XYZ file of C-alpha atoms in Angstrom:
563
model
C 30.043 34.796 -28.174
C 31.212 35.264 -24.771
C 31.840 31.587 -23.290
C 30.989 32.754 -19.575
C 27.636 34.099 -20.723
C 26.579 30.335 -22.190
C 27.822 28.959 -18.637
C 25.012 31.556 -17.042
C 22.442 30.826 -19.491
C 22.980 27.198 -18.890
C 22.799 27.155 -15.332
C 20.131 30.084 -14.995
C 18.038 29.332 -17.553
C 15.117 31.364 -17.180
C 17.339 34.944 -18.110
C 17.406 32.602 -21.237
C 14.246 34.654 -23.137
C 15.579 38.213 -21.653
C 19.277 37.687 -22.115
C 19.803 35.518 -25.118
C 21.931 37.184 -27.656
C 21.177 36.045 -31.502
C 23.534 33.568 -32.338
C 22.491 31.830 -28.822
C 19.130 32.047 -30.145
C 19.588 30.508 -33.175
C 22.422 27.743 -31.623
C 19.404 26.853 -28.950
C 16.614 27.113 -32.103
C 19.476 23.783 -33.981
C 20.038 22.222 -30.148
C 15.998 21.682 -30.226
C 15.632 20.979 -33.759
C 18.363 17.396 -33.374
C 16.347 16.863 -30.434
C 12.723 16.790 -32.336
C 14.540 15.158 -35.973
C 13.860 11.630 -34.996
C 10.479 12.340 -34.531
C 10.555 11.277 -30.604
C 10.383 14.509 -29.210
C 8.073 17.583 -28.930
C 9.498 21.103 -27.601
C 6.561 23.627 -27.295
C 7.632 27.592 -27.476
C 9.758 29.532 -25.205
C 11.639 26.109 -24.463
C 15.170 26.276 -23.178
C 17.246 23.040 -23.021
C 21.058 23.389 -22.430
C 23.869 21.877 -24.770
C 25.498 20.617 -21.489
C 22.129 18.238 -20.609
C 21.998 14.594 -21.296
C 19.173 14.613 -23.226
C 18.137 10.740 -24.541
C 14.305 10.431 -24.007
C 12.225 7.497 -25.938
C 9.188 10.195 -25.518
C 9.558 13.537 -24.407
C 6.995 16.152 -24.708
C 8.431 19.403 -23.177
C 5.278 22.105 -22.647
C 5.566 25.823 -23.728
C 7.890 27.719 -21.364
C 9.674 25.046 -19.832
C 13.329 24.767 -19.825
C 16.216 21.622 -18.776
C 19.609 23.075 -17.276
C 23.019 22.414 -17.113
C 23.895 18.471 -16.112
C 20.317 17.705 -16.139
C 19.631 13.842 -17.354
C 16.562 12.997 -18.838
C 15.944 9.113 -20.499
C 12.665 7.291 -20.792
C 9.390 8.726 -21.653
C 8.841 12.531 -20.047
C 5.851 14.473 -20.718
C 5.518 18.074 -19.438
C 2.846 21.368 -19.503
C 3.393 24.220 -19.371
C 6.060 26.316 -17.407
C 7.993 23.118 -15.828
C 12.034 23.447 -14.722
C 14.718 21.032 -14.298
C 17.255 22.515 -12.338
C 21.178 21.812 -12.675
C 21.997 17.852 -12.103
C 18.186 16.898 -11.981
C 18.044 13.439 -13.472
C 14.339 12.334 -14.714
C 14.254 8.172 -15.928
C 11.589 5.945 -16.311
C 7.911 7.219 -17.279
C 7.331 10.135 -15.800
C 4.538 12.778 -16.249
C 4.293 16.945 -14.853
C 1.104 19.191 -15.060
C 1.393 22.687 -15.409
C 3.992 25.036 -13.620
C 6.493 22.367 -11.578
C 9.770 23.375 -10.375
C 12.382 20.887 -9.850
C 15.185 21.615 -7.839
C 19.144 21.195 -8.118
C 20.419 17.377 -8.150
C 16.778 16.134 -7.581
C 16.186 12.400 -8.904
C 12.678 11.235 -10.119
C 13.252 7.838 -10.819
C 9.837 5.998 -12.585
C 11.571 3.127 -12.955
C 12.499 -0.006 -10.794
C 14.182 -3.437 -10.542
C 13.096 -6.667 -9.548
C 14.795 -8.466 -7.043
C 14.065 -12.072 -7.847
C 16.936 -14.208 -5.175
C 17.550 -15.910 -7.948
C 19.321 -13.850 -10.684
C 21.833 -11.185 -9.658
C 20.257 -7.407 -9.455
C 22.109 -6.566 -12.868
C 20.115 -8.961 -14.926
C 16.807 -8.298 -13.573
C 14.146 -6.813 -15.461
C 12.735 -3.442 -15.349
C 9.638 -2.447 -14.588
C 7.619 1.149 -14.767
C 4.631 2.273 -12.420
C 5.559 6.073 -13.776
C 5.035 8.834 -11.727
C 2.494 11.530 -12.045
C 3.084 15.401 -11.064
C -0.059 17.806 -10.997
C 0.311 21.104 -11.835
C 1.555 23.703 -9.082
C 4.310 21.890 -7.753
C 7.662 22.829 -6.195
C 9.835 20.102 -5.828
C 13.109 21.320 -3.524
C 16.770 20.082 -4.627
C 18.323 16.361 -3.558
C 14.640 15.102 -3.604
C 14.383 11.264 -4.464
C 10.620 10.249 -5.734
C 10.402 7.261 -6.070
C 8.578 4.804 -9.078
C 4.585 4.430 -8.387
C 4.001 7.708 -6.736
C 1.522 10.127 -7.660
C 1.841 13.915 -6.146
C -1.602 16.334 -6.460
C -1.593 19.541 -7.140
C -0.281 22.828 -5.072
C 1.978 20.657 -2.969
C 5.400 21.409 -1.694
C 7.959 18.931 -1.563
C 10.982 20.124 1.029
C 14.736 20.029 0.051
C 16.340 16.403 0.802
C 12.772 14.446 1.092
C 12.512 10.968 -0.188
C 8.748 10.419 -1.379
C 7.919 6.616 -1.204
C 4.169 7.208 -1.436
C 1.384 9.487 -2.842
C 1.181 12.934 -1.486
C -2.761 14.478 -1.694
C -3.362 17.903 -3.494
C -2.168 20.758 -0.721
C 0.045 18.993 1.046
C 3.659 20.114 2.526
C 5.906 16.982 2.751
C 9.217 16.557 4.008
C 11.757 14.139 5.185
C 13.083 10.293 4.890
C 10.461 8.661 4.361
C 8.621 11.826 3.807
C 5.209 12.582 5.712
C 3.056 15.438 5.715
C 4.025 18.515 7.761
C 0.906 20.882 6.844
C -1.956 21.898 4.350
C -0.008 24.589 2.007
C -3.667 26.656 2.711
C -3.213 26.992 6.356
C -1.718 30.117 6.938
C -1.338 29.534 10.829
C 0.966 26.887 10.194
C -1.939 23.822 12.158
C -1.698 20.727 10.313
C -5.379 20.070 9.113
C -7.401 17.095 10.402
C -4.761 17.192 13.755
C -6.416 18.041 16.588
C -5.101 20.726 18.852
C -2.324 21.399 16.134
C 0.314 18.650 16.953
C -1.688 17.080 19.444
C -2.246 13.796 17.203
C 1.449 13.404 17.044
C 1.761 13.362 20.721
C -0.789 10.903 20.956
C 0.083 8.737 18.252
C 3.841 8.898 20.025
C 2.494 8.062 23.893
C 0.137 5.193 22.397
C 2.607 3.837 20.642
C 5.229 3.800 23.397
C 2.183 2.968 25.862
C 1.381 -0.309 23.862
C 5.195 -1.399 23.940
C 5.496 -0.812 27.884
C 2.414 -3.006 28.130
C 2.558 -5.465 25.394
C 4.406 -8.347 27.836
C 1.335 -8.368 30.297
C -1.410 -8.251 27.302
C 0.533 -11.565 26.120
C 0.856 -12.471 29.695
C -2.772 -12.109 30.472
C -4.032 -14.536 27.635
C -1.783 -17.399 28.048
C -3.050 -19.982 30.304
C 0.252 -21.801 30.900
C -0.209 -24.406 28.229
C -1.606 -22.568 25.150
C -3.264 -18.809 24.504
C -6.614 -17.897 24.640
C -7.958 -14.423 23.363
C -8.705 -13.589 26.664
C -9.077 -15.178 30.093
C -11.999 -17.273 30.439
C -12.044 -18.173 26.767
C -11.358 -21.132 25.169
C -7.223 -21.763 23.518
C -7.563 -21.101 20.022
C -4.973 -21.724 16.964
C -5.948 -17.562 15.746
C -5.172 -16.480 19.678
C -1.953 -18.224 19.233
C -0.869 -16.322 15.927
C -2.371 -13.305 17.393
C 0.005 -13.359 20.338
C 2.957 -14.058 17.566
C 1.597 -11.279 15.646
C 1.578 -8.559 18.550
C 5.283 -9.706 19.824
C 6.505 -8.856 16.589
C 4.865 -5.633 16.192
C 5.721 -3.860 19.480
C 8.842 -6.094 21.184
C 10.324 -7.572 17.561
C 10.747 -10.643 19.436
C 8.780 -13.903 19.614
C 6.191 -13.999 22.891
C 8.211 -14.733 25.685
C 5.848 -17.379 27.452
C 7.478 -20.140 24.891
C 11.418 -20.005 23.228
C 10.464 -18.783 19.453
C 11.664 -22.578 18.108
C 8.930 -24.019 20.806
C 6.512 -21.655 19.446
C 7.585 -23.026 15.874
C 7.027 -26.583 16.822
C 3.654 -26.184 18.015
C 2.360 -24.446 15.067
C 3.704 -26.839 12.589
C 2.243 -29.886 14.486
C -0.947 -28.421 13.973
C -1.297 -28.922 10.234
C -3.193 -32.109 8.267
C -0.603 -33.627 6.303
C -2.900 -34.643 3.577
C -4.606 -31.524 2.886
C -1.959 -28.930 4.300
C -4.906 -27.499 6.446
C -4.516 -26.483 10.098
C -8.013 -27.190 11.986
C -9.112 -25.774 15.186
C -7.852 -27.126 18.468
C -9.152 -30.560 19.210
C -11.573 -30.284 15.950
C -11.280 -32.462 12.631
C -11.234 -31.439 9.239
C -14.461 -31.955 7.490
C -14.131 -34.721 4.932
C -12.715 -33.304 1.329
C -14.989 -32.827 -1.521
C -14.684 -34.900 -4.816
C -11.522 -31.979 -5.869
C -9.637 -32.297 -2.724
C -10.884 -28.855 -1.506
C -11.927 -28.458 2.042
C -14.266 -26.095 2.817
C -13.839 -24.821 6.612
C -13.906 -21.402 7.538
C -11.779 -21.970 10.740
C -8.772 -24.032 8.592
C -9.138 -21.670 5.546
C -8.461 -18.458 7.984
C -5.155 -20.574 9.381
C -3.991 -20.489 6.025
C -3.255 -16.879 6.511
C -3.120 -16.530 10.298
C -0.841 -19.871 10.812
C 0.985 -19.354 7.567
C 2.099 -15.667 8.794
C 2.777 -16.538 12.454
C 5.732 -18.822 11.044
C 6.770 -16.508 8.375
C 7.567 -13.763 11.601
C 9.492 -16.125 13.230
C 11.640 -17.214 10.269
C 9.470 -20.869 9.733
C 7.290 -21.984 7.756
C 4.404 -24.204 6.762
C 5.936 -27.998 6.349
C 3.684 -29.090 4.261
C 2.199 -27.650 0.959
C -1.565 -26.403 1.082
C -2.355 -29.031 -0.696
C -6.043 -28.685 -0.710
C -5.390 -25.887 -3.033
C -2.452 -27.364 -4.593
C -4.558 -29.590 -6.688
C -7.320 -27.472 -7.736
C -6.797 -26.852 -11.459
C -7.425 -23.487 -13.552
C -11.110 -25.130 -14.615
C -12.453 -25.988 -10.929
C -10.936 -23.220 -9.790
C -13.214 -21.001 -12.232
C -15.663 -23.107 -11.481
C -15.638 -22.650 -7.867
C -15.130 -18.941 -8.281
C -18.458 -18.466 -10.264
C -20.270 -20.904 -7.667
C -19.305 -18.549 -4.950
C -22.643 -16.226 -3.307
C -21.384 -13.156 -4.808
C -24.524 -11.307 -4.556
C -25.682 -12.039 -1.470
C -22.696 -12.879 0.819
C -19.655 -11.207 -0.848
C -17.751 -11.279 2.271
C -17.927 -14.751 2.190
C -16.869 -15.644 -1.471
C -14.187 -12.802 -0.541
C -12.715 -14.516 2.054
C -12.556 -17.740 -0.141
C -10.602 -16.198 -2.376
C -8.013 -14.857 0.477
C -8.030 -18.240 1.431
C -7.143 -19.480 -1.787
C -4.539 -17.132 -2.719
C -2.887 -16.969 0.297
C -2.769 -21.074 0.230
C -0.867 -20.415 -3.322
C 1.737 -18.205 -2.128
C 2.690 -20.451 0.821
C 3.269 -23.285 -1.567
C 5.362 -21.084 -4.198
C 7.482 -20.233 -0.603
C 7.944 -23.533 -0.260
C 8.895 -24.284 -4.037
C 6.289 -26.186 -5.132
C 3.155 -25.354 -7.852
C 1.171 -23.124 -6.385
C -1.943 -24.311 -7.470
C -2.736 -26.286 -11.121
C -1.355 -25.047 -14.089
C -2.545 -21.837 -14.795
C -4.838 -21.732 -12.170
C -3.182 -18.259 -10.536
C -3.307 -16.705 -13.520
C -6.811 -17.731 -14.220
C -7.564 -16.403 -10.735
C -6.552 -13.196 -11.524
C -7.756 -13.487 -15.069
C -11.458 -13.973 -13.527
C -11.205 -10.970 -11.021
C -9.863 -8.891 -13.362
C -12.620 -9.121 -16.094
C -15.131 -9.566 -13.549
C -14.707 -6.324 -11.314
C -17.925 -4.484 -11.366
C -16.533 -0.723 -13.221
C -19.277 1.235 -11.164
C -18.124 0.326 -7.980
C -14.769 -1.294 -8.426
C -15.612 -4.676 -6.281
C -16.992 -8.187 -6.817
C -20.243 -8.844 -5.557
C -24.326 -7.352 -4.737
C -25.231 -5.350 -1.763
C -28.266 -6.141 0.526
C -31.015 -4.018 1.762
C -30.864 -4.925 5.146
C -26.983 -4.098 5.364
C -25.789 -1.557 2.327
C -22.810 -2.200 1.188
C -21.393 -3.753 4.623
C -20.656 -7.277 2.742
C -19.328 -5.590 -0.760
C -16.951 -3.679 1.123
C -16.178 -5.979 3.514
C -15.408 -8.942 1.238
C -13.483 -6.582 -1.228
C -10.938 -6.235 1.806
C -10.764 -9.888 1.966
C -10.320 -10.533 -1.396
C -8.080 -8.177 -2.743
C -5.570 -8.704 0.580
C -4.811 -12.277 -0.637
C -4.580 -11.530 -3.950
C -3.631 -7.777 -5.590
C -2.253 -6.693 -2.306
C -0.377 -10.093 -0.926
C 0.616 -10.548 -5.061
C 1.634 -6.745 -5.853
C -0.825 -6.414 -8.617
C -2.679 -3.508 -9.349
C -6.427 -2.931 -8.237
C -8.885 -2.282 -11.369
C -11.063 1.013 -11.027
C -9.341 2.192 -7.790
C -10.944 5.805 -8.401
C -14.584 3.986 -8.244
C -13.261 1.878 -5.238
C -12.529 4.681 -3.225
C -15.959 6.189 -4.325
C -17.441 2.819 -2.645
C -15.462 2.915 0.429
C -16.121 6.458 1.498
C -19.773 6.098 1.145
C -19.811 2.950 2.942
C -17.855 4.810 5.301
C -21.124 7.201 6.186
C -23.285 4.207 6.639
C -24.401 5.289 10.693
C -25.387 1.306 11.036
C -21.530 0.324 11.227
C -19.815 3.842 12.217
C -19.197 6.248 14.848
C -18.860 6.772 18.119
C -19.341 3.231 20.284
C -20.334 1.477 16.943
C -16.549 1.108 15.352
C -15.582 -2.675 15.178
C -12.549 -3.679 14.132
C -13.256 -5.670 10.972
C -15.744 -2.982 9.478
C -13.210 -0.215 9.971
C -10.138 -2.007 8.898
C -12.351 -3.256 5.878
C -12.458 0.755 5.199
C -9.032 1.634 6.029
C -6.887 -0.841 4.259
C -9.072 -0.339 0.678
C -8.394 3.462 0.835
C -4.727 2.786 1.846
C -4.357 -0.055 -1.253
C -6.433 2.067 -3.744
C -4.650 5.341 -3.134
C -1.401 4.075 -3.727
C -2.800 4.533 -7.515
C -4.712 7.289 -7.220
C -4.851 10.425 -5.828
C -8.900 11.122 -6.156
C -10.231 12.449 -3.175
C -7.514 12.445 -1.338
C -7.972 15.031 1.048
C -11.065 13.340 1.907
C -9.630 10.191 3.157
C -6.956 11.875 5.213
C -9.553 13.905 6.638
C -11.714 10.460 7.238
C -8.826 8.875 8.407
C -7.505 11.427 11.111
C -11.145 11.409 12.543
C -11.271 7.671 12.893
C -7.399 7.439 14.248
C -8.624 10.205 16.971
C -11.651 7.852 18.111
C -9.370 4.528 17.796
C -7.148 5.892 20.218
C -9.143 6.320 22.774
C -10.791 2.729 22.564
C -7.028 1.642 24.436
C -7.782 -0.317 27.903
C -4.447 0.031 29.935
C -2.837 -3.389 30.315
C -5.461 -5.195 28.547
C -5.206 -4.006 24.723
C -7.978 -3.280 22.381
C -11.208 -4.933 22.351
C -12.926 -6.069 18.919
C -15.685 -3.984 19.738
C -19.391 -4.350 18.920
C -20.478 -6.965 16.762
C -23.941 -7.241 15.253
C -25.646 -10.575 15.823
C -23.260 -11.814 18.524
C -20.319 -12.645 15.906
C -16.761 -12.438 16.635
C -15.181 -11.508 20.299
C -17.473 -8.535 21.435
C -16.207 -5.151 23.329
C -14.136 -6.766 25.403
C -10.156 -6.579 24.875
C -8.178 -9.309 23.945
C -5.566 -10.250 21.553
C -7.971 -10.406 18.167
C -8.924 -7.101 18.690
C -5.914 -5.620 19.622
C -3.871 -7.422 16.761
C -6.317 -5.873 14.128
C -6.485 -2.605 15.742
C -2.934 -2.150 16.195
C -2.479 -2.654 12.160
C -5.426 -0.482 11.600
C -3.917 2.493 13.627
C -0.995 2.078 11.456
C -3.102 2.248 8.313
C -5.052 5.513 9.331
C -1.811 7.020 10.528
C -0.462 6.148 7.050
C -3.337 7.781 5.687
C -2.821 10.848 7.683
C 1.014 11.009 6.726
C 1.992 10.279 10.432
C 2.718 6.280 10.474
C 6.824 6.915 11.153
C 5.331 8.134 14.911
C 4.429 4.759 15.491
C 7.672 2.961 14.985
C 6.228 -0.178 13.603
C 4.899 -1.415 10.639
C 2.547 -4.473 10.226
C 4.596 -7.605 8.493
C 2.005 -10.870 9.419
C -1.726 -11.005 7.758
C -2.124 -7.299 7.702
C 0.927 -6.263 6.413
C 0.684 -2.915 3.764
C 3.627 -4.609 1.160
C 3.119 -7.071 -1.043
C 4.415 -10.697 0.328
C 5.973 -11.384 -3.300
C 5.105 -9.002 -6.583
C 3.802 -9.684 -9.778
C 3.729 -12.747 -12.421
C 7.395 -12.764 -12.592
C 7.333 -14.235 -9.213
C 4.644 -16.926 -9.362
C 6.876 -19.800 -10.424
C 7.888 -22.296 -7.917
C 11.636 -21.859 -7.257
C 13.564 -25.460 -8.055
């Protein structure tokens, strides 16, 4: 047997069924037959896998048709269709999954694996974990591509040479670059990106706005302070949420603390404002209503400056000095018993924002090293939630004639940002969530044109955003929802003054006119609908206080107070 014809064989595999002489038949036919002896292994017909690949799967299941070349490295558990390539040097580890027809390129890593990164323990005695990634069928993956563990591709898409793919790409799509974003629908013949008006006319938007909110972000901050404290807007009253908002806004556009106060001053002030006793932070000049019989304080103002205090340190390197200890002492019993006491069917926003409240509270005190609650209480949390999400719509909680699903969706944002997004835990049913969301999303009572507020919409966006990081479904639909909202959100911008809340049914929350609530919210939800859309890295920011995308700390591993 000629040596040089094994070398092209093993590096152009697919002459492998034209060119093959017999005896490199029958030495592939005993290569495959090791591979499948410890019964770990399944090689469909028409399979080509060279002698020079690494080759040490727990699982593989190679489909009909489908051939591994030269150098390739393959561990873990792999499962393939039909008519799949791994080119020279591609290295597959981790739990990783292809549909039908995928090509892989040269030197192209999918890695379906990852470590933790406890501070603790040095990275080499971390554990493992595995999200897996998921490939649909009609897929061509270019060489030097990194995809990273979690991610879920659709079908038909394209993934360019050199891309590193840190998030789900829809069915369709074109992809490309570091981090890589969408570049166009593989349908549209023209070239026009789909769901971008006037062609690249979003990205010039998104581009100006963003530079546009920078330029203008000192006078917006300027505007609301009153030379002792800040106020949402002028002529309103100095609030402890106007305070973090300004904090909030600073960081996103100037990554710098608002210049009306040094950042330590800034520090100092919001520190002084919390209750010793119960680690609460109550409005300006107001008291904390007396604590029930558990310690507990229930106070819609302090339980919102759990997150929006807590996260205004955490930007400028502080923190809380006290623990939250009005959740510190709940145990795992009241804390169920609280949960099922809460008005699920009739005001789920409510009982949703009570558990944001809750977990949030938790994660401040593991930050600060002490029990985050009582003993098992975080678990039981998420115990509850987990075994209590409804499986037809994928939330907690009723809906009410007279509003749809407005509260359901609404409190399922509230909830599941203080605890599976803020913990890095998985949402149950996120196919069925999505389902709920878009179809909220039609509801004319709460969207369209002059009827967008800031809650209801970010109450959309970041639920699509947290649920499609597991799913795929109806993908195409939410960037297509998502580019049509971003388009109308841009144009809500008032020059100098920021974004206004917008309209708000029964006279709650700021109103229309701009200040620094709305334009804190709205500035994260631009990012999340540009996110959606594949066209966040235009922005140049990326939301790190209460409505940051990443989880603050992830999974169990992590909920122990650090000693």
């Amino acid at each position: 047997m000629n040596h040089h014809d094994d070398d092209r064989l093993d590096f152009l595999p697919w002459l492998f069924e034209a060119e093959a002489t017999e005896e490199q038949r029958a030495a592939q036919r005993e290569r495959q037959r090791l591979l499948t002896a410890a019964g770990t292994a399944e090689i469909g017909e028409r399979c080509y896998v060279s002698a020079r690949a690494a080759v040490h799967p727990d699982r593989l299941r190679l489909g009909e048709g489908s051939y591994v070349a030269a150098h390739a490295y393959l561990t873990g558990t792999l499962a393939t269709g039909a008519d799949c390539t791994f080119n020279p040097f591609t290295t597959v580890r981790g739990t990783v999954t292809l549909g039908e027809a995928v090509r892989i390129g040269a030197h192209t890593s999918l890695l379906g694996f990852n470590h933790s990164t406890a501070p603790e323990r040095r990275i080499h005695q971390q554990a493992t974990t595995s999200r897996g990634i998921t490939i649909g069928d009609d897929v061509w993956i270019g060489s030097q591509v990194v995809i990273l563990d979690g991610v879920t591709i659709g079908d038909h898409c394209v993934i360019g040479a050199g891309a590193v793919v840190t998030r789900d790409v829809p069915d369709w799509a074109m992809v490309g670059g570091n981090p890589a974003r969408f570049i166009r629908d593989r349908r549209d013949r023209d070239g026009k990106r789909r769901g971008a008006a006037g062609g690249g006319g979003r990205e010039e938007r998104l581009t100006r706005f963003a530079d546009t909110a920078r330029a203008q972000a000192p006078s917006i901050l300027e505007r609301a302070w009153d030379g002792a404290a800040y106020r949402d807007r002028p002529g309103a009253q100095p609030t402890v949420r106007a305070h973090c908002d300004a904090i909030e806004i600073a960081d996103l556009l100037l990554d710098a603390a608002p210049a009306q106060l040094p950042a330590e001053r800034h520090v100092a002030l919001l520190r002084a404002l919390q209750d010793p006793a119960t680690g609460l932070v109550p409005e300006k000049g107001g008291p904390l209503p007396a604590p029930g019989p558990d310690g507990f304080v229930d106070d819609g103002a302090a339980l919102y400056h759990i997150l929006s205090v807590g996260y205004a340190l955490d930007l400028l390197g502080s923190s809380f000095e006290h623990p939250v200890r009005a959740v510190g002492g709940l145990s795992a019993a009241r804390l169920l018993e609280r949960l099922a006491d809460q008005p699920w069917d009739e005001r789920a926003w409510h009982a949703g924002s009570w558990v944001d409240a809750v977990a949030t509270a938790a994660h401040w005190n593991l930050t600060l090293g002490t029990e985050p609650a009582g003993p098992g209480a975080l678990e039981a949390l998420f115990g509850w939630l987990l075994t209590r999400a409804d499986p037809r719509t994928g939330m907690w909680g009723g809906t009410r004639p007279d509003q749809g699903q407005l509260q359901l969706v609404n409190g399922y944002y509230r909830l599941t940002r203080g605890s599976f997004a803020q913990f890095g835990v998985p949402v149950p049913h996120p196919e069925r969530v999505i389902d709920t969301v878009l179809d909220h999303a039609r509801d004319p009572r709460w969207f369209g044109p002059g009827r967008d507020n800031a809650c209801f919409v970010l109450d959309v966006a970041h639920p699509l955003w947290l649920a499609g990081r597991q799913s795929t479904h109806r993908a195409e639909e939410i960037r297509r929802w998502a580019g049509a909202q971003l388009d109308r959100t841009l144009e809500l911008w008032h020059p100098g003054q920021g974004f206004g809340f917008g309209p708000t049914p029964e006279g709650g929350g700021p109103g229309r006119a701009p200040g620094l609530q709305g334009t804190e919210m709205w500035l994260a939800i631009v990012w999340l609908l540009a996110d959606l859309t594949g066209q966040a890295d235009l922005l140049g920011y990326r939301p790190r206080g209460v409505h940051r995308p990443d989880p603050a700390r992830t999974g169990p591993a992590t909920w122990a107070p650090r000693r």
